[in-house]
């Protein structure tokens, strides 16, 4: 436990001499002061904001908080589940000093924006060491923890992407996983082989080779970025000062991904699908492959709850995003935990973060919500590494990439998302049979790049 600061001791003694009996009002502080449990038990009334993580968000977090409060009987934690659609604006209000929680979940891509607004507590070097140090966390996750040299959040769980596919369909076309997903050329040939086979599911519905989310999904730029990275492109240049997503390599990767629709390899209603509907489409057995995260593992293993078809659940397998001429990368996101400077109980807030990033809680909570732990000791536990489904994501995370850690990322994201959505409109206009061209992709991305460069001061 951390030692009490001398100033705290002096204040306590002074209060005793004065015979004060009224409970003082806790003032917000910029730096939590730890109190040794032998001198003063940890107390506090915390509000925790989380998003709808997993199939039963409240039950999953309640299991963690029950143990935390048993270990810290002087602390109570009240949870509010905030929808993703409202979370950004509500957290922004809280960061700016408005009403909010003590501790909140934050999407990793939000940290660069909120971290420069001055309302988040900065974790000290000693506190980071108490959490196991930066080396205790998966590298791609730790890169999302701060901005401008300040650690303003702690990774909580990781969202890693891979290709989910049906092993029985792959067997039916006579290919192994190594052959089917070796690189983008092999992947394209595999999808064409599935189409040519004309397979149907148990309900008699034709199995689409690939399903993708369209213009209305919340993962538009994330999905495109993986193909961009694997072709050697990137969203911004190395120091985050200019757009790079309109480079020749980036355009080639994006074109490959978007061209799957025009090649007739994706569902005809691709433009209307989002992540939830693609999960459902795969679960009903009417798709061979799609990009997704580890959260669907629980769907496959609990078909009584998820409603998945047995043919999809029993044949679920994963492969890493196919390598391209520029390498093999995947998107790593997830969520972090941040403490507000306005929190009246910073010591209790830190201990809650400490507990939620402990090995036991990491493993239990990640399992409950269908994500991966953010810590290395959590990810390397047999619970995950010995599981043939989870292990693919753990391996993929080793070469993970994420959003740029710059203060203007929020504005960048708000520019590139509409651009990638607009490309789906072009895909739709071109129609099946006419794959989108690199010239069409570059024209759209050039316009967006000009806006991003202006935002970044170029």
Tab-separated table of C-alpha atoms in Angstrom:
chain	number	residue	atom	x	y	z
A	1	UNK	CA	0.000	0.000	0.000
A	2	UNK	CA	1.174	3.537	-0.597
A	3	UNK	CA	2.173	5.752	2.326
A	4	UNK	CA	0.119	8.715	3.520
A	5	UNK	CA	1.528	12.048	2.593
A	6	UNK	CA	2.827	14.177	5.449
A	7	UNK	CA	0.350	16.927	4.718
A	8	UNK	CA	-2.516	14.472	5.187
A	9	UNK	CA	-1.168	13.453	8.598
A	10	UNK	CA	-0.857	17.072	9.691
A	11	UNK	CA	-4.423	17.816	8.628
A	12	UNK	CA	-5.757	14.787	10.507
A	13	UNK	CA	-3.929	15.721	13.725
A	14	UNK	CA	-5.113	19.304	13.468
A	15	UNK	CA	-8.673	18.178	13.035
A	16	UNK	CA	-8.455	15.977	16.136
A	17	UNK	CA	-7.054	18.828	18.253
A	18	UNK	CA	-9.836	21.115	17.164
A	19	UNK	CA	-12.421	18.458	18.087
A	20	UNK	CA	-14.094	18.768	14.706
A	21	UNK	CA	-16.946	16.305	14.326
A	22	UNK	CA	-18.563	17.375	11.075
A	23	UNK	CA	-17.817	15.255	8.019
A	24	UNK	CA	-15.656	17.328	5.649
A	25	UNK	CA	-16.670	17.819	2.066
A	26	UNK	CA	-14.222	16.074	-0.271
A	27	UNK	CA	-12.696	18.419	-2.832
A	28	UNK	CA	-11.662	17.254	-6.310
A	29	UNK	CA	-7.923	16.794	-6.608
A	30	UNK	CA	-5.519	16.465	-9.482
A	31	UNK	CA	-3.534	13.693	-7.798
A	32	UNK	CA	-4.908	10.820	-5.720
A	33	UNK	CA	-3.249	10.489	-2.313
A	34	UNK	CA	-3.027	6.876	-1.224
A	35	UNK	CA	-3.831	6.022	2.369
A	36	UNK	CA	-2.334	3.051	4.187
A	37	UNK	CA	-5.191	0.720	5.168
A	38	UNK	CA	-3.684	0.331	8.669
A	39	UNK	CA	-4.128	4.069	9.281
A	40	UNK	CA	-7.426	4.721	7.546
A	41	UNK	CA	-9.667	2.237	5.719
A	42	UNK	CA	-10.417	2.999	2.094
A	43	UNK	CA	-13.768	4.740	1.747
A	44	UNK	CA	-15.754	6.313	-1.027
A	45	UNK	CA	-18.923	6.379	-3.069
A	46	UNK	CA	-18.003	5.830	-6.699
A	47	UNK	CA	-20.062	6.055	-9.858
A	48	UNK	CA	-18.784	3.906	-12.719
A	49	UNK	CA	-19.894	4.357	-16.292
A	50	UNK	CA	-19.615	1.410	-18.657
A	51	UNK	CA	-20.941	0.731	-22.146
A	52	UNK	CA	-23.077	-2.295	-23.140
A	53	UNK	CA	-20.240	-4.813	-22.943
A	54	UNK	CA	-21.306	-8.368	-23.735
A	55	UNK	CA	-24.685	-10.034	-23.778
A	56	UNK	CA	-25.502	-9.047	-20.168
A	57	UNK	CA	-23.452	-5.932	-19.312
A	58	UNK	CA	-24.912	-5.422	-15.847
A	59	UNK	CA	-24.399	-9.001	-14.694
A	60	UNK	CA	-20.815	-9.053	-15.975
A	61	UNK	CA	-19.763	-5.902	-14.122
A	62	UNK	CA	-21.788	-6.782	-11.008
A	63	UNK	CA	-19.702	-9.931	-10.582
A	64	UNK	CA	-16.529	-7.832	-10.526
A	65	UNK	CA	-17.871	-5.116	-8.250
A	66	UNK	CA	-19.222	-7.615	-5.735
A	67	UNK	CA	-15.715	-8.927	-5.166
A	68	UNK	CA	-14.174	-5.457	-5.171
A	69	UNK	CA	-16.584	-4.180	-2.534
A	70	UNK	CA	-16.087	-7.314	-0.426
A	71	UNK	CA	-12.371	-6.538	-0.403
A	72	UNK	CA	-13.069	-2.852	0.262
A	73	UNK	CA	-16.169	-2.715	2.501
A	74	UNK	CA	-15.847	1.051	2.936
A	75	UNK	CA	-16.349	1.651	-0.777
A	76	UNK	CA	-19.605	1.453	-2.703
A	77	UNK	CA	-19.742	1.478	-6.491
A	78	UNK	CA	-22.844	2.327	-8.478
A	79	UNK	CA	-22.807	1.418	-12.153
A	80	UNK	CA	-24.580	3.105	-15.031
A	81	UNK	CA	-24.639	1.402	-18.418
A	82	UNK	CA	-24.388	4.184	-21.016
A	83	UNK	CA	-25.253	3.438	-24.636
A	84	UNK	CA	-22.481	3.882	-27.186
A	85	UNK	CA	-24.599	6.421	-29.016
A	86	UNK	CA	-24.711	8.705	-25.964
A	87	UNK	CA	-21.386	7.892	-24.353
A	88	UNK	CA	-19.130	10.254	-26.286
A	89	UNK	CA	-21.156	13.402	-25.625
A	90	UNK	CA	-21.787	12.521	-21.987
A	91	UNK	CA	-18.125	11.815	-21.313
A	92	UNK	CA	-17.182	15.056	-23.047
A	93	UNK	CA	-19.517	16.953	-20.704
A	94	UNK	CA	-17.974	15.205	-17.691
A	95	UNK	CA	-14.410	15.880	-18.874
A	96	UNK	CA	-15.273	19.550	-19.267
A	97	UNK	CA	-16.316	19.672	-15.611
A	98	UNK	CA	-19.989	18.784	-15.845
A	99	UNK	CA	-21.879	16.059	-14.072
A	100	UNK	CA	-20.263	12.693	-14.502
A	101	UNK	CA	-18.766	9.596	-12.896
A	102	UNK	CA	-15.610	9.027	-10.915
A	103	UNK	CA	-14.456	6.274	-13.259
A	104	UNK	CA	-15.550	5.707	-16.835
A	105	UNK	CA	-14.965	3.302	-19.665
A	106	UNK	CA	-13.676	4.986	-22.817
A	107	UNK	CA	-13.239	3.669	-26.317
A	108	UNK	CA	-9.538	3.644	-27.128
A	109	UNK	CA	-9.942	5.974	-30.099
A	110	UNK	CA	-11.445	8.635	-27.813
A	111	UNK	CA	-8.400	8.985	-25.568
A	112	UNK	CA	-6.433	11.375	-27.827
A	113	UNK	CA	-9.320	13.862	-27.844
A	114	UNK	CA	-10.411	13.681	-24.204
A	115	UNK	CA	-6.842	13.360	-22.942
A	116	UNK	CA	-5.971	16.897	-24.028
A	117	UNK	CA	-9.029	18.572	-22.520
A	118	UNK	CA	-7.636	18.722	-18.987
A	119	UNK	CA	-10.398	16.870	-17.155
A	120	UNK	CA	-8.805	13.435	-16.799
A	121	UNK	CA	-6.558	12.402	-13.951
A	122	UNK	CA	-2.973	11.682	-14.952
A	123	UNK	CA	-1.631	8.438	-13.494
A	124	UNK	CA	1.764	8.809	-11.850
A	125	UNK	CA	4.828	6.661	-12.528
A	126	UNK	CA	4.416	5.027	-9.099
A	127	UNK	CA	0.785	4.161	-9.803
A	128	UNK	CA	1.636	2.713	-13.195
A	129	UNK	CA	4.316	0.617	-11.502
A	130	UNK	CA	1.725	-0.594	-8.985
A	131	UNK	CA	-0.412	-1.736	-11.913
A	132	UNK	CA	2.515	-3.804	-13.182
A	133	UNK	CA	4.082	-1.162	-15.390
A	134	UNK	CA	3.574	-0.536	-19.087
A	135	UNK	CA	5.171	-3.916	-19.742
A	136	UNK	CA	2.222	-5.625	-18.023
A	137	UNK	CA	-0.071	-4.543	-20.869
A	138	UNK	CA	-0.313	-5.677	-24.474
A	139	UNK	CA	1.805	-3.233	-26.480
A	140	UNK	CA	-0.943	-2.189	-28.901
A	141	UNK	CA	-3.304	-1.536	-25.976
A	142	UNK	CA	-0.779	0.468	-23.979
A	143	UNK	CA	-0.193	2.831	-26.909
A	144	UNK	CA	-3.801	3.998	-26.430
A	145	UNK	CA	-3.347	4.865	-22.730
A	146	UNK	CA	-2.227	8.450	-23.098
A	147	UNK	CA	-1.441	11.483	-25.173
A	148	UNK	CA	1.424	13.969	-25.232
A	149	UNK	CA	3.455	11.925	-22.768
A	150	UNK	CA	0.678	11.746	-20.158
A	151	UNK	CA	-0.996	8.498	-19.096
A	152	UNK	CA	-4.651	9.475	-18.681
A	153	UNK	CA	-6.258	6.035	-18.918
A	154	UNK	CA	-5.474	2.379	-18.284
A	155	UNK	CA	-6.281	-0.367	-20.831
A	156	UNK	CA	-9.199	-2.514	-19.637
A	157	UNK	CA	-9.949	-4.980	-22.418
A	158	UNK	CA	-8.843	-5.469	-25.996
A	159	UNK	CA	-10.917	-5.725	-29.145
A	160	UNK	CA	-8.953	-7.574	-31.824
A	161	UNK	CA	-10.205	-8.392	-35.331
A	162	UNK	CA	-9.858	-11.553	-37.409
A	163	UNK	CA	-11.669	-13.470	-40.135
A	164	UNK	CA	-14.396	-15.789	-38.831
A	165	UNK	CA	-15.162	-18.649	-41.196
A	166	UNK	CA	-16.971	-21.958	-41.422
A	167	UNK	CA	-14.569	-24.887	-41.320
A	168	UNK	CA	-17.086	-27.224	-42.955
A	169	UNK	CA	-17.417	-24.959	-45.992
A	170	UNK	CA	-13.649	-24.736	-46.325
A	171	UNK	CA	-13.448	-28.521	-46.211
A	172	UNK	CA	-16.180	-28.771	-48.842
A	173	UNK	CA	-14.116	-26.764	-51.344
A	174	UNK	CA	-11.004	-28.783	-50.548
A	175	UNK	CA	-8.782	-26.132	-48.954
A	176	UNK	CA	-6.882	-25.883	-45.683
A	177	UNK	CA	-6.782	-22.743	-43.567
A	178	UNK	CA	-3.149	-22.179	-44.511
A	179	UNK	CA	-4.028	-22.300	-48.205
A	180	UNK	CA	-7.220	-20.275	-47.964
A	181	UNK	CA	-5.974	-17.298	-45.939
A	182	UNK	CA	-2.264	-17.183	-46.783
A	183	UNK	CA	-2.512	-13.750	-48.405
A	184	UNK	CA	-4.996	-11.501	-50.160
A	185	UNK	CA	-4.609	-13.331	-53.484
A	186	UNK	CA	-5.345	-16.674	-51.825
A	187	UNK	CA	-8.264	-15.154	-49.938
A	188	UNK	CA	-9.788	-13.838	-53.163
A	189	UNK	CA	-9.414	-17.249	-54.824
A	190	UNK	CA	-11.036	-18.903	-51.802
A	191	UNK	CA	-14.086	-16.642	-51.954
A	192	UNK	CA	-14.430	-17.293	-55.662
A	193	UNK	CA	-14.270	-21.044	-54.999
A	194	UNK	CA	-17.052	-20.764	-52.395
A	195	UNK	CA	-19.194	-18.842	-54.868
A	196	UNK	CA	-18.604	-21.398	-57.591
A	197	UNK	CA	-19.548	-24.252	-55.259
A	198	UNK	CA	-23.070	-22.833	-54.788
A	199	UNK	CA	-23.428	-24.222	-51.277
A	200	UNK	CA	-26.554	-23.754	-49.170
A	201	UNK	CA	-27.204	-23.860	-45.452
A	202	UNK	CA	-29.595	-26.186	-43.622
A	203	UNK	CA	-32.491	-23.849	-44.394
A	204	UNK	CA	-31.741	-23.932	-48.112
A	205	UNK	CA	-30.304	-20.393	-48.268
A	206	UNK	CA	-27.294	-19.823	-50.485
A	207	UNK	CA	-24.114	-19.298	-48.481
A	208	UNK	CA	-22.522	-15.966	-49.383
A	209	UNK	CA	-18.729	-16.192	-49.712
A	210	UNK	CA	-18.159	-13.037	-47.643
A	211	UNK	CA	-20.312	-10.595	-45.730
A	212	UNK	CA	-19.178	-7.094	-44.949
A	213	UNK	CA	-20.601	-4.145	-43.100
A	214	UNK	CA	-21.655	-1.200	-45.238
A	215	UNK	CA	-22.067	2.530	-44.934
A	216	UNK	CA	-24.025	2.571	-41.665
A	217	UNK	CA	-21.654	0.609	-39.459
A	218	UNK	CA	-19.621	2.009	-36.565
A	219	UNK	CA	-16.502	0.189	-37.812
A	220	UNK	CA	-16.243	1.750	-41.269
A	221	UNK	CA	-12.704	3.156	-41.074
A	222	UNK	CA	-11.465	0.310	-38.847
A	223	UNK	CA	-12.513	-2.313	-41.388
A	224	UNK	CA	-10.938	-0.451	-44.298
A	225	UNK	CA	-7.742	0.278	-42.385
A	226	UNK	CA	-6.735	-3.383	-42.032
A	227	UNK	CA	-6.579	-3.875	-45.788
A	228	UNK	CA	-4.861	-0.502	-46.133
A	229	UNK	CA	-2.165	-1.503	-43.640
A	230	UNK	CA	-1.643	-4.892	-45.253
A	231	UNK	CA	-1.016	-3.243	-48.611
A	232	UNK	CA	1.620	-0.995	-47.043
A	233	UNK	CA	-0.484	2.120	-46.492
A	234	UNK	CA	-1.481	4.006	-43.363
A	235	UNK	CA	-4.020	6.560	-42.207
A	236	UNK	CA	-1.497	9.284	-41.322
A	237	UNK	CA	2.223	9.699	-41.876
A	238	UNK	CA	4.699	8.453	-39.262
A	239	UNK	CA	4.590	11.567	-37.052
A	240	UNK	CA	0.838	12.091	-37.416
A	241	UNK	CA	1.122	15.440	-39.157
A	242	UNK	CA	-0.422	14.677	-42.553
A	243	UNK	CA	-2.861	12.360	-44.292
A	244	UNK	CA	-1.474	9.172	-45.824
A	245	UNK	CA	-4.664	7.235	-46.546
A	246	UNK	CA	-4.685	8.478	-50.164
A	247	UNK	CA	-1.220	7.071	-50.979
A	248	UNK	CA	-0.950	4.542	-53.788
A	249	UNK	CA	-0.468	1.657	-51.330
A	250	UNK	CA	-3.398	2.721	-49.165
A	251	UNK	CA	-5.661	3.158	-52.190
A	252	UNK	CA	-4.724	-0.309	-53.477
A	253	UNK	CA	-5.656	-1.920	-50.156
A	254	UNK	CA	-8.946	-0.077	-49.850
A	255	UNK	CA	-9.813	-0.899	-53.451
A	256	UNK	CA	-9.227	-4.615	-52.849
A	257	UNK	CA	-11.590	-4.617	-49.884
A	258	UNK	CA	-14.381	-2.590	-51.513
A	259	UNK	CA	-14.084	-4.472	-54.808
A	260	UNK	CA	-15.353	-7.693	-53.235
A	261	UNK	CA	-18.902	-6.384	-53.638
A	262	UNK	CA	-18.538	-5.642	-57.339
A	263	UNK	CA	-16.961	-9.071	-57.836
A	264	UNK	CA	-20.198	-10.586	-56.528
A	265	UNK	CA	-18.490	-12.149	-53.489
A	266	UNK	CA	-20.451	-10.384	-50.770
A	267	UNK	CA	-24.112	-10.309	-49.806
A	268	UNK	CA	-26.267	-8.237	-52.154
A	269	UNK	CA	-27.525	-6.110	-49.238
A	270	UNK	CA	-24.024	-5.318	-47.962
A	271	UNK	CA	-24.623	-1.584	-47.849
A	272	UNK	CA	-27.359	-1.970	-45.258
A	273	UNK	CA	-25.488	-4.293	-42.899
A	274	UNK	CA	-23.785	-3.320	-39.650
A	275	UNK	CA	-21.707	-5.357	-37.189
A	276	UNK	CA	-24.747	-6.707	-35.361
A	277	UNK	CA	-26.451	-7.853	-38.545
A	278	UNK	CA	-23.318	-9.515	-39.927
A	279	UNK	CA	-22.962	-11.390	-36.634
A	280	UNK	CA	-26.535	-12.556	-37.058
A	281	UNK	CA	-26.100	-13.442	-40.729
A	282	UNK	CA	-23.098	-15.622	-39.957
A	283	UNK	CA	-24.889	-17.142	-36.967
A	284	UNK	CA	-27.809	-18.277	-39.105
A	285	UNK	CA	-25.367	-20.139	-41.340
A	286	UNK	CA	-25.753	-18.088	-44.513
A	287	UNK	CA	-22.180	-16.812	-44.839
A	288	UNK	CA	-18.777	-18.434	-45.204
A	289	UNK	CA	-16.569	-15.666	-43.800
A	290	UNK	CA	-16.524	-12.137	-42.395
A	291	UNK	CA	-14.438	-9.781	-40.241
A	292	UNK	CA	-15.331	-9.712	-36.572
A	293	UNK	CA	-14.012	-9.920	-33.010
A	294	UNK	CA	-13.839	-12.535	-30.244
A	295	UNK	CA	-17.247	-11.586	-28.856
A	296	UNK	CA	-18.979	-14.066	-31.182
A	297	UNK	CA	-17.277	-16.994	-29.452
A	298	UNK	CA	-19.802	-16.811	-26.633
A	299	UNK	CA	-22.623	-16.821	-29.222
A	300	UNK	CA	-21.330	-20.051	-30.716
A	301	UNK	CA	-20.980	-21.672	-27.310
A	302	UNK	CA	-24.392	-20.589	-26.023
A	303	UNK	CA	-26.757	-21.211	-28.921
A	304	UNK	CA	-29.736	-21.542	-26.582
A	305	UNK	CA	-29.286	-17.845	-25.802
A	306	UNK	CA	-27.817	-16.529	-29.059
A	307	UNK	CA	-30.087	-18.481	-31.400
A	308	UNK	CA	-27.169	-19.445	-33.628
A	309	UNK	CA	-27.655	-22.366	-35.996
A	310	UNK	CA	-25.744	-25.495	-35.028
A	311	UNK	CA	-24.004	-25.643	-38.400
A	312	UNK	CA	-22.450	-22.213	-37.803
A	313	UNK	CA	-21.692	-22.737	-34.118
A	314	UNK	CA	-20.122	-26.168	-34.532
A	315	UNK	CA	-17.906	-25.086	-37.414
A	316	UNK	CA	-16.745	-21.672	-36.204
A	317	UNK	CA	-13.042	-21.057	-36.816
A	318	UNK	CA	-10.832	-17.994	-37.109
A	319	UNK	CA	-7.917	-16.904	-39.272
A	320	UNK	CA	-5.854	-13.744	-39.183
A	321	UNK	CA	-6.619	-10.985	-41.690
A	322	UNK	CA	-4.802	-12.164	-44.862
A	323	UNK	CA	-1.358	-10.709	-45.471
A	324	UNK	CA	-0.838	-8.252	-48.293
A	325	UNK	CA	2.239	-6.893	-50.047
A	326	UNK	CA	2.828	-4.579	-47.073
A	327	UNK	CA	2.558	-7.117	-44.240
A	328	UNK	CA	-0.077	-8.646	-41.993
A	329	UNK	CA	-1.775	-6.403	-39.457
A	330	UNK	CA	-5.083	-6.181	-37.675
A	331	UNK	CA	-7.052	-3.533	-35.832
A	332	UNK	CA	-6.693	-3.531	-32.051
A	333	UNK	CA	-9.109	-1.372	-30.129
A	334	UNK	CA	-11.131	-2.001	-27.025
A	335	UNK	CA	-11.734	0.158	-23.992
A	336	UNK	CA	-9.747	1.870	-21.266
A	337	UNK	CA	-10.593	3.103	-17.784
A	338	UNK	CA	-10.200	6.777	-16.934
A	339	UNK	CA	-10.629	8.692	-13.669
A	340	UNK	CA	-12.150	12.171	-13.648
A	341	UNK	CA	-10.287	14.964	-11.882
A	342	UNK	CA	-13.596	15.926	-10.275
A	343	UNK	CA	-13.778	12.584	-8.458
A	344	UNK	CA	-14.109	13.194	-4.710
A	345	UNK	CA	-12.606	9.780	-3.875
A	346	UNK	CA	-9.474	9.445	-6.029
A	347	UNK	CA	-7.843	6.795	-3.817
A	348	UNK	CA	-10.873	4.526	-4.105
A	349	UNK	CA	-11.085	5.225	-7.832
A	350	UNK	CA	-7.472	4.144	-8.330
A	351	UNK	CA	-8.045	0.961	-6.354
A	352	UNK	CA	-11.065	0.142	-8.536
A	353	UNK	CA	-8.923	0.535	-11.656
A	354	UNK	CA	-6.241	-1.572	-9.956
A	355	UNK	CA	-8.738	-4.334	-9.219
A	356	UNK	CA	-10.291	-4.349	-12.705
A	357	UNK	CA	-6.844	-4.751	-14.266
A	358	UNK	CA	-5.785	-7.550	-11.896
A	359	UNK	CA	-5.250	-10.967	-13.452
A	360	UNK	CA	-8.306	-12.614	-11.874
A	361	UNK	CA	-10.695	-9.843	-12.885
A	362	UNK	CA	-9.164	-9.518	-16.343
A	363	UNK	CA	-9.699	-13.180	-17.143
A	364	UNK	CA	-13.183	-13.413	-15.652
A	365	UNK	CA	-14.541	-10.184	-17.143
A	366	UNK	CA	-13.046	-10.700	-20.604
A	367	UNK	CA	-14.600	-14.153	-20.722
A	368	UNK	CA	-17.961	-12.759	-19.658
A	369	UNK	CA	-18.116	-10.081	-22.362
A	370	UNK	CA	-16.317	-11.939	-25.164
A	371	UNK	CA	-13.213	-9.761	-25.386
A	372	UNK	CA	-9.532	-10.259	-24.586
A	373	UNK	CA	-7.732	-9.062	-21.459
A	374	UNK	CA	-5.571	-5.992	-21.987
A	375	UNK	CA	-2.792	-7.404	-19.816
A	376	UNK	CA	-0.155	-9.838	-20.972
A	377	UNK	CA	-0.617	-12.048	-17.919
A	378	UNK	CA	-4.316	-12.195	-18.696
A	379	UNK	CA	-3.881	-12.967	-22.383
A	380	UNK	CA	-1.231	-15.606	-21.715
A	381	UNK	CA	-3.407	-17.491	-19.268
A	382	UNK	CA	-4.371	-21.025	-20.401
A	383	UNK	CA	-7.986	-19.849	-20.477
A	384	UNK	CA	-7.127	-18.043	-23.707
A	385	UNK	CA	-3.904	-19.471	-25.135
A	386	UNK	CA	-5.143	-23.060	-24.911
A	387	UNK	CA	-8.442	-22.176	-26.559
A	388	UNK	CA	-8.170	-22.666	-30.357
A	389	UNK	CA	-10.621	-19.849	-30.994
A	390	UNK	CA	-9.216	-17.198	-28.669
A	391	UNK	CA	-5.610	-18.068	-29.512
A	392	UNK	CA	-5.968	-16.697	-33.056
A	393	UNK	CA	-6.824	-13.260	-31.686
A	394	UNK	CA	-3.943	-13.338	-29.221
A	395	UNK	CA	-1.532	-14.095	-32.053
A	396	UNK	CA	-3.069	-11.432	-34.279
A	397	UNK	CA	-2.795	-8.793	-31.535
A	398	UNK	CA	0.991	-9.075	-31.649
A	399	UNK	CA	0.910	-7.180	-34.940
A	400	UNK	CA	-1.974	-4.910	-34.094
A	401	UNK	CA	-2.399	-1.272	-35.071
A	402	UNK	CA	-4.844	1.366	-33.929
A	403	UNK	CA	-5.711	5.053	-34.303
A	404	UNK	CA	-3.016	7.718	-34.212
A	405	UNK	CA	-2.274	9.149	-30.764
A	406	UNK	CA	-2.741	12.804	-31.697
A	407	UNK	CA	-4.943	15.430	-30.132
A	408	UNK	CA	-6.797	16.030	-33.400
A	409	UNK	CA	-7.706	12.392	-33.940
A	410	UNK	CA	-11.396	13.050	-33.266
A	411	UNK	CA	-11.534	15.509	-36.175
A	412	UNK	CA	-9.544	13.142	-38.387
A	413	UNK	CA	-11.950	10.306	-37.633
A	414	UNK	CA	-14.930	12.523	-38.349
A	415	UNK	CA	-13.438	13.228	-41.769
A	416	UNK	CA	-12.339	9.780	-42.875
A	417	UNK	CA	-15.514	8.007	-41.770
A	418	UNK	CA	-17.757	9.910	-44.235
A	419	UNK	CA	-15.171	9.286	-46.959
A	420	UNK	CA	-15.209	5.536	-46.435
A	421	UNK	CA	-19.005	5.637	-46.205
A	422	UNK	CA	-19.102	7.512	-49.525
A	423	UNK	CA	-17.079	4.726	-51.136
A	424	UNK	CA	-19.925	2.340	-50.334
A	425	UNK	CA	-22.226	4.668	-52.253
A	426	UNK	CA	-19.866	4.423	-55.219
A	427	UNK	CA	-19.817	0.636	-54.874
A	428	UNK	CA	-23.608	0.616	-54.928
A	429	UNK	CA	-23.767	2.872	-57.979
A	430	UNK	CA	-21.285	0.737	-59.876
A	431	UNK	CA	-23.278	-2.382	-59.009
A	432	UNK	CA	-22.429	-6.067	-58.891
A	433	UNK	CA	-20.284	-6.999	-61.848
A	434	UNK	CA	-18.361	-3.732	-61.903
A	435	UNK	CA	-15.746	-3.653	-59.138
A	436	UNK	CA	-14.805	-0.211	-57.845
A	437	UNK	CA	-11.592	1.130	-59.388
A	438	UNK	CA	-8.489	2.637	-57.802
A	439	UNK	CA	-9.237	5.897	-59.606
A	440	UNK	CA	-12.660	6.121	-57.919
A	441	UNK	CA	-11.192	5.333	-54.524
A	442	UNK	CA	-8.352	7.832	-54.891
A	443	UNK	CA	-10.656	10.648	-55.953
A	444	UNK	CA	-12.763	10.277	-52.807
A	445	UNK	CA	-9.784	9.827	-50.503
A	446	UNK	CA	-7.889	12.753	-52.051
A	447	UNK	CA	-10.738	15.083	-51.109
A	448	UNK	CA	-10.796	13.765	-47.546
A	449	UNK	CA	-7.000	13.979	-47.309
A	450	UNK	CA	-7.084	17.666	-48.236
A	451	UNK	CA	-9.505	18.292	-45.358
A	452	UNK	CA	-7.381	16.303	-42.907
A	453	UNK	CA	-4.231	18.134	-43.929
A	454	UNK	CA	-6.003	21.422	-43.320
A	455	UNK	CA	-7.128	20.244	-39.880
A	456	UNK	CA	-3.555	19.258	-39.059
A	457	UNK	CA	-2.259	22.668	-40.026
A	458	UNK	CA	-0.842	21.890	-43.462
